[in-house]
Amino acid sequence: MSNAHSSALRHHFANLDQQKDSSVLGMWTFIVQEILFFGGLFLVYTIYRHEYFDVFEACSHHLDWKLGAANTVVLIFSSLTMAMGVHAAALGQKKATAAWLVLTIVLGSIFLGVKVVEYTEKFEHHLVPGPHFLPPEEAAHELKIQPSQTGQAQLYFSLYFAMTGLHAIHMIIGIPIILYLAWRSWHGAYTPAYHTPVELTGLYWHFVDIVWIFLFPLLYLIGHH
Amino acid sequence: MSAVVAAREPQLPKEHYLNADYGVRSWLFTIDHKRIALLYLASVTFMFFLGGMYAAAIRLELVTPPGDMFSSETYNKLFTGHGVLMVFFFLIPTIPGVLGNFLIPLMIGAKDLAFPRINLLSWYCYMAGAGFVLYALVEGGLDTGWTFYTPYSTSFSNTNVILAGVGIFFAGFSSILTGLNFIVTIHKMRAPGLTWFRLPLFVWAHYATSLIQILGTPVIAVTILLVALERGFHFGFFDPARGGDPILFQHLFWFYSHPAVYIMILPAMGVISELVACFSRKKIFGYGFVAGSSLAIAVLGFLVWAHHMFVSGLSVYASLIFSAISFLVAIPSAIKVFNWTATLYRGSVSWQTPMLYAVGFIGLFVIGGLTGLFLAALGLDVHVTDTYFIVAHFHYVMVGSVVMAYMGGLHFWWPKITGRHYPEWWARVSAVIIFVGFNLTFFPQFILGYLGMPRRYHYYPDEFQVLNVMSSAGASILAVGYMIPMVYFAWSMRYGRIATANPWPATGLEWQTASPPPTENFAVTPTVDEEVYDYTRPPKEPTFV
Ligand SMILES: [Cu+2]
């Protein structure tokens, strides 16, 4: 094993291979714990959707599925640009890597922007759970449910905000990291032999995108056939 | 004391991890796993004594039948503070954080854990969590019990639930990062020749523990988040008024908090395997079974959570299944106990302090484990749910067993950690005091519980007083037993007799380097060509100094 890039080799590893294997396994382990983290919410969702299907279906119609679908496309493209970034890094094209990463950030930001529009709309229509939620009569009219089902509608919107909010937080954490990688890449920090940070962040980003792939149909498309 | 007669007085190595650098900064920004282990040692010890003070207040109140020292509200805060501090800030992090951190790289012949900076980060997460919880306690405390049951915690308690929740969230993140680091380290950093079946059982146990930390802790994290959202932002996940289900909280909570017991006990079992082998001078009987039983406990541990909910309105069929699987956990647990006992058989057993703790562990664990079977049985569980029987049971397992193993391990590896011996006579005396004090504290509680004394009340009928006084008396003996090691450990760091590299002598790579080890752990990268726990050969001189 040549240690040509030994500046990237941390002191406690024998060689770059061992270092890279460790980092990749570490990232996968992290993703496993993320799956369990989101898993708790998906479980709560599953139970209440099963219990109160009608209400969930009615409330689901109140999300704008077109915005959701557009955002899904945006995120899939951001996964593509991320993958291109990793590919460019593996080839040692530092400027191309930076460009792909910046494009990923742009797409991620578009997604978050759309999310802001959607959240604002929920606030304006008093669909945020809590004391300011629509009173039962109005909720019944607005959401086409029984007045007595207002609490269950709040459950749906609680889940909507918790799940998409947690997902958005993961994106907000990812963006500055990708920005840092783009900057480092521009300055030539990554080589074909050592570009593990780009690869690992790519894994993370794909994971966050996949979470959305599940969230979109589960929240937006209940009852659409 | 040591069988090996040193030809000359042993001397501390010139350079080691403790004198590699000085000053506060060299500790707070260290990425050396050995130093981080000592950071953990200092912080968990502090939390242990703080939690102990809460326990002291509880036992004082319970000396007399009427509630004469504290109000009900204060008493609620006392047992909550005790539980939160002890469970999340002592029992869960202590053995992995201190002994695991120090020993795993040494045992596998690595220079450090795979991610030294993440290791430091996990200590900072722990400290941040501790900071939040201490703030919550100073701010007026918390009265939900360490279990945070909804809807009390979400809708009714007027205490610092969110603050404490944030603290536990951070502590959980610390635990996840530790587990992640151990998993990757054990997979990728083993020295040449150190195959999986040459790993010390301590490492196997920590591997199984890490799996639970990775798979269980995120669930409690998200559960705490949901409680915080409900309390702070009026989300409705567990609010029955809106169709939410408070029982769902219990499922999510115990999905982590039952396996959490194995986050505590598995590393303890790992310690005991090392001690029993060394002080019997024998290879552990049934090594493969002991290693495999750790994994079996980790897996089964995820399938039994609802045994905490037999009176929560679970369906009969669900209860039956959870009861049956809970019984199954006894099998891998018993495999370990039988194999330790079989190791003693025809071993040349010696009774230094670590071995006293090991045998004490086995005794307490057998009682704690067998009473666990009582509780897995549906009918009996209904009778003793929420009584002192439960309190006694989980203290035997979580405190008796885990702390015995922790203390045993701390004594065993103390010469490696500090390069000096603790005073053997004092150590044996305090080991006996702890064992006696512990049993006197908690055995009467089995009887109290069986007779029907409920937990979490600060007053009780007169006829329970004798047993309660016994318990409180035991607690004061226990306190003395825990205090003595504090004093002599501190004393020995400066004045203890200087230890050789392998004082016991024991197998395992950690004894093949200097005491205390250099920052890089080994002067030459170790290679392993012998089987694990090979006590048949005469002890060899440290090879990798
Ligand atoms: Cu349990």
XYZ file of N, CA and C in Angstrom, chain A residues 86-190:
315
model
N -19.811 12.992 -6.474
C -18.953 11.919 -5.951
C -18.133 11.330 -7.089
N -18.796 11.138 -8.242
C -18.125 10.569 -9.403
C -16.965 11.480 -9.828
N -17.237 12.778 -9.917
C -16.192 13.731 -10.323
C -15.045 13.721 -9.316
N -15.385 13.613 -8.034
C -14.339 13.581 -7.016
C -13.463 12.343 -7.193
N -14.099 11.219 -7.548
C -13.342 9.985 -7.737
C -12.389 10.098 -8.922
N -12.761 10.948 -9.882
C -11.885 11.142 -11.041
C -10.860 12.246 -10.795
N -10.968 12.891 -9.649
C -10.013 13.941 -9.329
C -10.311 15.272 -10.002
N -11.555 15.442 -10.512
C -11.903 16.724 -11.154
C -12.410 17.680 -10.081
N -11.492 18.486 -9.544
C -11.882 19.230 -8.348
C -12.922 20.311 -8.635
N -12.798 21.011 -9.781
C -13.765 22.084 -10.046
C -15.133 21.518 -10.390
N -15.127 20.424 -11.167
C -16.402 19.792 -11.506
C -17.095 19.303 -10.239
N -16.301 18.723 -9.323
C -16.884 18.268 -8.062
C -17.569 19.426 -7.362
N -16.836 20.535 -7.237
C -17.397 21.697 -6.547
C -18.683 22.151 -7.226
N -18.678 22.167 -8.565
C -19.860 22.628 -9.295
C -21.061 21.721 -9.022
N -20.843 20.408 -9.095
C -21.953 19.481 -8.845
C -22.486 19.650 -7.419
N -21.564 19.842 -6.477
C -21.994 19.987 -5.090
C -22.812 21.260 -4.904
N -22.368 22.349 -5.562
C -23.123 23.604 -5.440
C -24.517 23.433 -6.054
N -24.575 22.706 -7.162
C -25.871 22.463 -7.791
C -26.775 21.672 -6.832
N -26.184 20.729 -6.123
C -26.951 19.961 -5.139
C -27.531 20.886 -4.078
N -26.704 21.836 -3.641
C -27.173 22.787 -2.626
C -28.326 23.617 -3.162
N -28.191 24.048 -4.424
C -29.249 24.861 -5.030
C -30.566 24.081 -5.025
N -30.503 22.814 -5.464
C -31.727 22.012 -5.520
C -32.289 21.791 -4.108
N -31.384 21.522 -3.150
C -31.834 21.350 -1.773
C -32.524 22.609 -1.267
N -31.978 23.761 -1.632
C -32.567 25.018 -1.168
C -33.930 25.261 -1.803
N -34.056 24.888 -3.086
C -35.375 25.011 -3.732
C -36.393 24.185 -2.959
N -35.988 22.959 -2.616
C -36.887 22.081 -1.857
C -37.330 22.770 -0.575
N -36.350 23.307 0.155
C -36.680 23.931 1.440
C -37.555 25.172 1.226
N -37.297 25.891 0.128
C -38.120 27.059 -0.171
C -39.575 26.673 -0.373
N -39.792 25.605 -1.142
C -41.164 25.134 -1.362
C -41.793 24.734 -0.033
N -40.972 24.108 0.817
C -41.472 23.686 2.127
C -41.933 24.903 2.932
N -41.166 25.988 2.843
C -41.552 27.206 3.569
C -42.910 27.684 3.070
N -43.089 27.676 1.731
C -44.379 28.093 1.163
C -45.496 27.221 1.730
N -45.276 25.913 1.743
C -46.313 24.999 2.227
C -46.612 25.234 3.704
N -45.546 25.370 4.512
C -45.749 25.585 5.955
C -46.530 26.875 6.200
N -46.157 27.941 5.453
C -46.838 29.221 5.637
C -48.328 29.073 5.369
N -48.623 28.330 4.321
C -50.021 28.131 3.960
C -50.771 27.433 5.098
N -50.105 26.462 5.761
C -50.743 25.751 6.879
C -50.995 26.710 8.041
N -50.020 27.578 8.289
C -50.209 28.543 9.379
C -51.387 29.448 9.067
N -51.458 29.922 7.828
C -52.531 30.844 7.464
C -53.900 30.193 7.581
N -53.949 28.895 7.287
C -55.245 28.212 7.334
C -55.511 27.565 8.683
N -54.701 27.903 9.682
C -54.898 27.370 11.039
C -54.908 25.849 11.058
N -53.966 25.280 10.332
C -53.863 23.823 10.316
C -52.662 23.336 11.125
N -52.118 24.224 11.948
C -51.021 23.821 12.821
C -51.619 23.350 14.139
N -51.278 22.130 14.577
C -51.891 21.601 15.792
C -51.628 22.499 16.987
N -52.565 22.461 17.926
C -52.434 23.284 19.120
C -53.649 24.171 19.294
N -53.563 25.154 20.172
C -54.735 25.986 20.500
C -55.239 26.808 19.315
N -54.383 27.058 18.311
C -54.838 27.875 17.183
C -55.394 27.040 16.041
N -55.521 25.756 16.257
C -56.085 24.913 15.206
C -57.551 25.291 15.002
N -58.034 25.062 13.782
C -59.425 25.389 13.468
C -60.363 24.843 14.542
N -61.328 25.641 14.983
C -62.347 25.102 15.899
C -63.163 24.035 15.184
N -63.756 23.093 15.959
C -64.395 21.902 15.358
C -65.329 22.193 14.189
N -66.209 23.207 14.328
C -67.186 23.443 13.260
C -66.481 23.824 11.957
N -65.532 24.764 12.080
C -64.803 25.196 10.892
C -63.958 24.071 10.307
N -63.341 23.297 11.218
C -62.510 22.187 10.752
C -63.363 21.213 9.956
N -64.592 20.953 10.463
C -65.478 20.020 9.782
C -65.784 20.518 8.374
N -66.023 21.821 8.292
C -66.350 22.407 7.004
C -65.137 22.382 6.069
N -64.030 22.863 6.600
C -62.817 23.029 5.805
C -62.236 21.700 5.339
N -62.164 20.746 6.269
C -61.468 19.495 5.975
C -62.428 18.387 5.548
N -63.731 18.661 5.581
C -64.766 17.675 5.250
C -64.668 16.450 6.169
N -64.690 16.730 7.477
C -64.743 15.659 8.476
C -65.843 15.989 9.458
N -66.094 15.087 10.411
C -67.047 15.385 11.476
C -66.396 16.345 12.467
N -67.192 17.215 13.099
C -66.607 18.115 14.106
C -65.864 17.338 15.200
N -66.390 16.164 15.550
C -65.763 15.387 16.626
C -64.411 14.825 16.209
N -64.106 14.898 14.925
C -62.837 14.329 14.454
C -61.709 15.358 14.387
N -61.976 16.555 14.923
C -60.959 17.605 14.828
C -59.653 17.192 15.492
N -59.766 16.534 16.652
C -58.561 16.094 17.354
C -57.728 15.178 16.482
N -58.431 14.270 15.783
C -57.701 13.321 14.939
C -57.059 14.029 13.753
N -57.730 15.088 13.273
C -57.106 15.884 12.213
C -55.836 16.544 12.747
N -55.887 16.979 14.009
C -54.678 17.547 14.607
C -53.566 16.506 14.672
N -53.953 15.251 14.946
C -52.951 14.176 14.948
C -52.269 14.098 13.588
N -53.091 14.149 12.537
C -52.509 14.068 11.197
C -51.520 15.196 10.979
N -51.941 16.425 11.318
C -51.031 17.546 11.061
C -49.833 17.539 12.010
N -50.023 16.980 13.218
C -48.861 16.797 14.106
C -47.830 15.925 13.411
N -48.315 14.824 12.825
C -47.394 13.912 12.148
C -46.780 14.575 10.925
N -47.614 15.325 10.203
C -47.105 16.004 9.013
C -45.935 16.917 9.384
N -46.146 17.748 10.411
C -45.081 18.684 10.774
C -43.867 17.973 11.373
N -44.121 16.962 12.216
C -42.989 16.272 12.844
C -42.148 15.567 11.787
N -42.815 14.862 10.866
C -42.057 14.059 9.908
C -41.353 14.923 8.875
N -42.101 15.876 8.279
C -41.439 16.701 7.268
C -40.453 17.653 7.937
N -40.761 18.076 9.167
C -39.851 18.971 9.877
C -38.532 18.286 10.172
N -38.619 17.053 10.670
C -37.403 16.306 10.980
C -36.587 16.068 9.706
N -37.306 15.792 8.621
C -36.626 15.602 7.340
C -35.936 16.893 6.912
N -36.653 18.014 7.066
C -36.075 19.296 6.658
C -34.843 19.627 7.500
N -34.899 19.310 8.794
C -33.730 19.575 9.652
C -32.520 18.792 9.138
N -32.767 17.565 8.700
C -31.654 16.778 8.161
C -31.062 17.435 6.918
N -31.930 18.037 6.102
C -31.406 18.736 4.916
C -30.648 19.983 5.322
N -31.188 20.696 6.306
C -30.531 21.940 6.736
C -29.157 21.632 7.322
N -29.025 20.478 7.973
C -27.702 20.073 8.474
C -26.796 19.711 7.302
N -27.368 19.081 6.273
C -26.548 18.619 5.155
C -25.969 19.746 4.314
N -26.748 20.810 4.140
C -26.341 21.851 3.182
C -25.008 22.519 3.544
N -24.832 23.005 4.777
C -23.517 23.608 5.073
C -22.360 22.617 4.945
N -22.629 21.346 5.232
C -21.559 20.350 5.082
C -21.170 20.236 3.611
N -22.167 20.197 2.732
C -21.865 20.090 1.299
C -21.138 21.346 0.814
N -21.557 22.486 1.367
C -20.898 23.744 0.994
C -19.415 23.687 1.372
N -19.153 23.187 2.561
C -17.764 23.059 3.023
C -16.981 22.124 2.104
N -17.618 21.012 1.708
C -16.944 20.062 0.820
C -16.640 20.713 -0.527
N -17.593 21.506 -1.039
C -17.384 22.171 -2.327
C -16.178 23.094 -2.235
N -16.117 23.821 -1.141
C -15.001 24.760 -0.942
C -13.677 24.006 -0.842
N -13.678 22.918 -0.075
C -12.461 22.115 0.064
C -12.054 21.515 -1.279
N -13.053 21.065 -2.022
C -12.761 20.430 -3.297
C -12.142 21.441 -4.266
N -12.710 22.637 -4.290
C -12.193 23.703 -5.153
C -10.720 23.940 -4.875
N -10.347 23.826 -3.597
C -8.945 24.037 -3.233
C -8.121 22.758 -3.310
N -8.682 21.730 -3.940
C -7.884 20.552 -4.248
C -7.642 19.600 -3.100
N -8.584 19.543 -2.148
C -8.361 18.665 -0.994
C -8.588 17.198 -1.332
N -9.341 16.935 -2.421
C -9.710 15.538 -2.684
C -9.035 15.017 -3.942
